[in-house]
mmCIF file of C-alpha atoms in Angstrom:
data_model
loop_
_atom_site.group_PDB
_atom_site.id
_atom_site.type_symbol
_atom_site.label_atom_id
_atom_site.label_comp_id
_atom_site.label_asym_id
_atom_site.label_seq_id
_atom_site.Cartn_x
_atom_site.Cartn_y
_atom_site.Cartn_z
ATOM 1 C CA MET A 45 -147.374 -234.561 22.318
ATOM 2 C CA LYS A 46 -144.777 -236.139 20.946
ATOM 3 C CA ASP A 47 -143.163 -238.330 21.311
ATOM 4 C CA ARG A 48 -139.083 -236.542 21.948
ATOM 5 C CA ARG A 49 -137.575 -240.329 22.446
ATOM 6 C CA ALA A 50 -138.611 -241.921 19.638
ATOM 7 C CA GLY A 51 -137.679 -238.969 16.881
ATOM 8 C CA ASP A 52 -139.240 -238.918 13.646
ATOM 9 C CA PRO A 53 -141.443 -242.791 12.561
ATOM 10 C CA GLY A 54 -138.985 -241.713 9.091
ATOM 11 C CA GLU A 55 -135.788 -240.943 11.259
ATOM 12 C CA GLN A 56 -132.738 -243.089 10.562
ATOM 13 C CA PRO A 57 -130.746 -244.183 14.358
ATOM 14 C CA VAL A 58 -127.834 -242.055 13.694
ATOM 15 C CA GLY A 59 -124.275 -244.112 14.186
ATOM 16 C CA ILE A 60 -122.313 -242.709 16.401
ATOM 17 C CA ASP A 61 -119.282 -242.224 14.036
ATOM 18 C CA ASP A 62 -121.630 -239.457 12.175
ATOM 19 C CA LEU A 63 -122.936 -238.505 15.675
ATOM 20 C CA LEU A 64 -119.308 -237.418 16.864
ATOM 21 C CA GLU A 65 -119.183 -235.240 13.377
ATOM 22 C CA ARG A 66 -122.711 -233.506 14.201
ATOM 23 C CA VAL A 67 -121.498 -232.345 17.622
ATOM 24 C CA ARG A 68 -117.661 -231.505 16.611
ATOM 25 C CA GLU A 69 -119.489 -229.064 14.534
ATOM 26 C CA GLY A 70 -121.138 -226.990 16.820
ATOM 27 C CA TYR A 71 -117.580 -225.685 18.073
ATOM 28 C CA GLU A 72 -113.514 -225.471 17.382
ATOM 29 C CA ARG A 73 -111.868 -228.343 19.415
ATOM 30 C CA ILE A 74 -108.263 -227.728 21.168
ATOM 31 C CA GLU A 75 -104.877 -229.083 20.468
ATOM 32 C CA ALA A 76 -102.873 -230.057 23.138
ATOM 33 C CA ARG A 77 -100.477 -227.610 22.939
ATOM 34 C CA GLU A 78 -103.179 -224.247 22.374
ATOM 35 C CA ALA A 79 -104.850 -226.376 25.524
ATOM 36 C CA TYR A 80 -101.315 -225.613 27.808
ATOM 37 C CA ASP A 81 -100.619 -222.738 26.624
ATOM 38 C CA ALA A 82 -104.242 -221.459 27.845
ATOM 39 C CA VAL A 83 -104.355 -222.662 30.894
ATOM 40 C CA LEU A 84 -101.104 -220.594 31.092
ATOM 41 C CA ALA A 85 -102.294 -218.083 30.118
ATOM 42 C CA GLY A 86 -105.472 -218.550 32.724
ATOM 43 C CA ASP A 87 -107.711 -218.763 30.278
ATOM 44 C CA ALA A 88 -108.808 -222.492 30.525
ATOM 45 C CA LEU A 89 -109.966 -225.081 32.633
ATOM 46 C CA LEU A 90 -109.257 -228.332 31.570
ATOM 47 C CA VAL A 91 -111.583 -231.380 33.235
ATOM 48 C CA ASP A 92 -110.230 -235.297 32.697
ATOM 49 C CA ILE A 93 -113.830 -237.043 32.392
ATOM 50 C CA ARG A 94 -110.948 -241.059 32.817
ATOM 51 C CA TYR A 95 -112.413 -243.468 34.310
ATOM 52 C CA ALA A 96 -109.663 -244.317 37.651
ATOM 53 C CA ALA A 97 -108.211 -247.308 36.679
ATOM 54 C CA LEU A 98 -107.011 -244.769 33.146
ATOM 55 C CA ARG A 99 -106.057 -242.555 35.385
ATOM 56 C CA GLU A 100 -104.261 -245.093 37.463
ATOM 57 C CA ARG A 101 -102.351 -246.273 34.771
ATOM 58 C CA ASP A 102 -100.962 -242.815 33.224
ATOM 59 C CA GLY A 103 -101.064 -240.296 35.034
ATOM 60 C CA LEU A 104 -103.015 -236.822 35.414
ATOM 61 C CA ILE A 105 -102.728 -233.710 34.056
ATOM 62 C CA PRO A 106 -101.083 -231.436 37.222
ATOM 63 C CA GLY A 107 -104.319 -228.127 37.963
ATOM 64 C CA ALA A 108 -106.943 -230.836 36.203
ATOM 65 C CA LEU A 109 -110.367 -230.673 38.236
ATOM 66 C CA VAL A 110 -110.637 -234.453 37.940
ATOM 67 C CA VAL A 111 -114.678 -234.633 37.042
ATOM 68 C CA GLU A 112 -116.009 -238.728 36.369
ATOM 69 C CA ARG A 113 -117.927 -238.718 33.141
ATOM 70 C CA ASN A 114 -121.515 -239.078 34.616
ATOM 71 C CA GLU A 115 -121.211 -235.953 37.078
ATOM 72 C CA LEU A 116 -120.237 -233.444 34.123
ATOM 73 C CA GLU A 117 -122.873 -231.578 33.931
ATOM 74 C CA TRP A 118 -124.365 -231.585 37.647
ATOM 75 C CA ARG A 119 -120.660 -230.032 38.672
ATOM 76 C CA LEU A 120 -120.158 -227.650 35.715
ATOM 77 C CA ASP A 121 -123.282 -226.140 35.932
ATOM 78 C CA PRO A 122 -122.237 -222.965 37.436
ATOM 79 C CA ARG A 123 -126.502 -222.661 38.436
ATOM 80 C CA GLY A 124 -126.563 -226.149 40.061
ATOM 81 C CA SER A 125 -126.348 -227.091 43.324
ATOM 82 C CA HIS A 126 -123.643 -229.619 43.145
ATOM 83 C CA ARG A 127 -121.046 -227.477 40.908
ATOM 84 C CA ALA A 128 -118.145 -227.380 41.795
ATOM 85 C CA PRO A 129 -116.246 -223.880 42.609
ATOM 86 C CA GLU A 130 -114.091 -223.796 40.101
ATOM 87 C CA ALA A 131 -118.512 -223.733 37.584
ATOM 88 C CA THR A 132 -118.037 -220.008 38.113
ATOM 89 C CA SER A 133 -119.370 -218.524 34.492
ATOM 90 C CA HIS A 134 -121.118 -219.926 31.877
ATOM 91 C CA ASP A 135 -118.459 -217.647 29.905
ATOM 92 C CA LEU A 136 -115.421 -220.496 31.619
ATOM 93 C CA ARG A 137 -112.968 -222.313 28.773
ATOM 94 C CA VAL A 138 -113.647 -225.560 29.897
ATOM 95 C CA VAL A 139 -111.377 -227.987 27.805
ATOM 96 C CA VAL A 140 -111.988 -231.539 28.318
ATOM 97 C CA ILE A 141 -110.010 -234.516 28.314
ATOM 98 C CA CYS A 142 -110.747 -237.849 27.640
ATOM 99 C CA ASN A 143 -108.610 -240.464 27.159
ATOM 100 C CA GLU A 144 -108.233 -240.067 22.662
ATOM 101 C CA GLY A 145 -110.487 -237.161 22.634
ATOM 102 C CA TYR A 146 -114.165 -239.462 21.622
ATOM 103 C CA ALA A 147 -116.105 -238.873 24.665
ATOM 104 C CA SER A 148 -115.061 -235.939 25.398
ATOM 105 C CA SER A 149 -117.036 -234.671 22.152
ATOM 106 C CA LEU A 150 -119.570 -235.834 23.532
ATOM 107 C CA ALA A 151 -119.110 -234.603 27.020
ATOM 108 C CA ALA A 152 -118.233 -231.280 25.223
ATOM 109 C CA ALA A 153 -121.961 -231.199 23.663
ATOM 110 C CA SER A 154 -123.269 -231.682 26.857
ATOM 111 C CA LEU A 155 -122.008 -228.048 28.146
ATOM 112 C CA HIS A 156 -122.653 -226.582 25.629
ATOM 113 C CA GLN A 157 -126.356 -227.555 25.997
ATOM 114 C CA LEU A 158 -126.156 -225.902 29.720
ATOM 115 C CA GLY A 159 -124.797 -222.911 28.245
ATOM 116 C CA LEU A 160 -121.378 -223.538 28.597
ATOM 117 C CA ARG A 161 -120.422 -222.378 24.504
ATOM 118 C CA ARG A 162 -116.936 -221.865 24.968
ATOM 119 C CA ALA A 163 -116.243 -225.672 26.167
ATOM 120 C CA THR A 164 -114.537 -227.510 23.118
ATOM 121 C CA ASP A 165 -112.292 -230.913 23.523
ATOM 122 C CA LEU A 166 -108.994 -232.068 23.732
ATOM 123 C CA VAL A 167 -108.277 -233.387 20.518
ATOM 124 C CA GLY A 168 -106.073 -236.990 20.898
ATOM 125 C CA GLY A 169 -107.269 -237.010 24.570
ATOM 126 C CA PHE A 170 -104.713 -237.747 27.218
ATOM 127 C CA GLN A 171 -102.876 -239.503 25.393
ATOM 128 C CA ALA A 172 -102.270 -236.406 22.552
ATOM 129 C CA TRP A 173 -101.119 -235.109 25.721
ATOM 130 C CA LYS A 174 -99.027 -236.576 26.852
ATOM 131 C CA ALA A 175 -97.239 -237.386 23.942
ATOM 132 C CA ALA A 176 -96.485 -233.843 23.510
ATOM 133 C CA GLY A 177 -94.277 -234.350 26.335
ATOM 134 C CA LEU A 178 -96.856 -231.888 28.197
ATOM 135 C CA PRO A 179 -97.002 -232.582 32.209
ATOM 136 C CA THR A 180 -98.085 -235.245 33.709
ATOM 137 C CA THR A 181 -97.979 -236.723 37.064
ATOM 138 C CA LEU A 182 -98.042 -240.264 38.835
#
């Protein structure tokens, strides 16, 4: 049986920039204003994966579900025993938000692997949301 972690012997390692490009090809990312409008329309769940120090420094997005990155898959898997009450269906449109829109891309790709095909992430992350003048709280 092939060790899936090892990869092919001749395969070159993938750098993070290439990895980000590859995972982002698998879904359409969303801009801050579009995400805000989707939330207002009841068509999206914002999920803030920033770590506590950033949330304390910059504030929160009202109504966003805060889930630490290391818990994301467990909390958003609709079939999981540790799911958040908001994780009701694989059809849920999840918008993952990190600080600047990098870690959230990897997180959204991971949610796709769980069957959350409408998962996406916010271009520019929390900083883009804030720069667009959208609501935040401290």
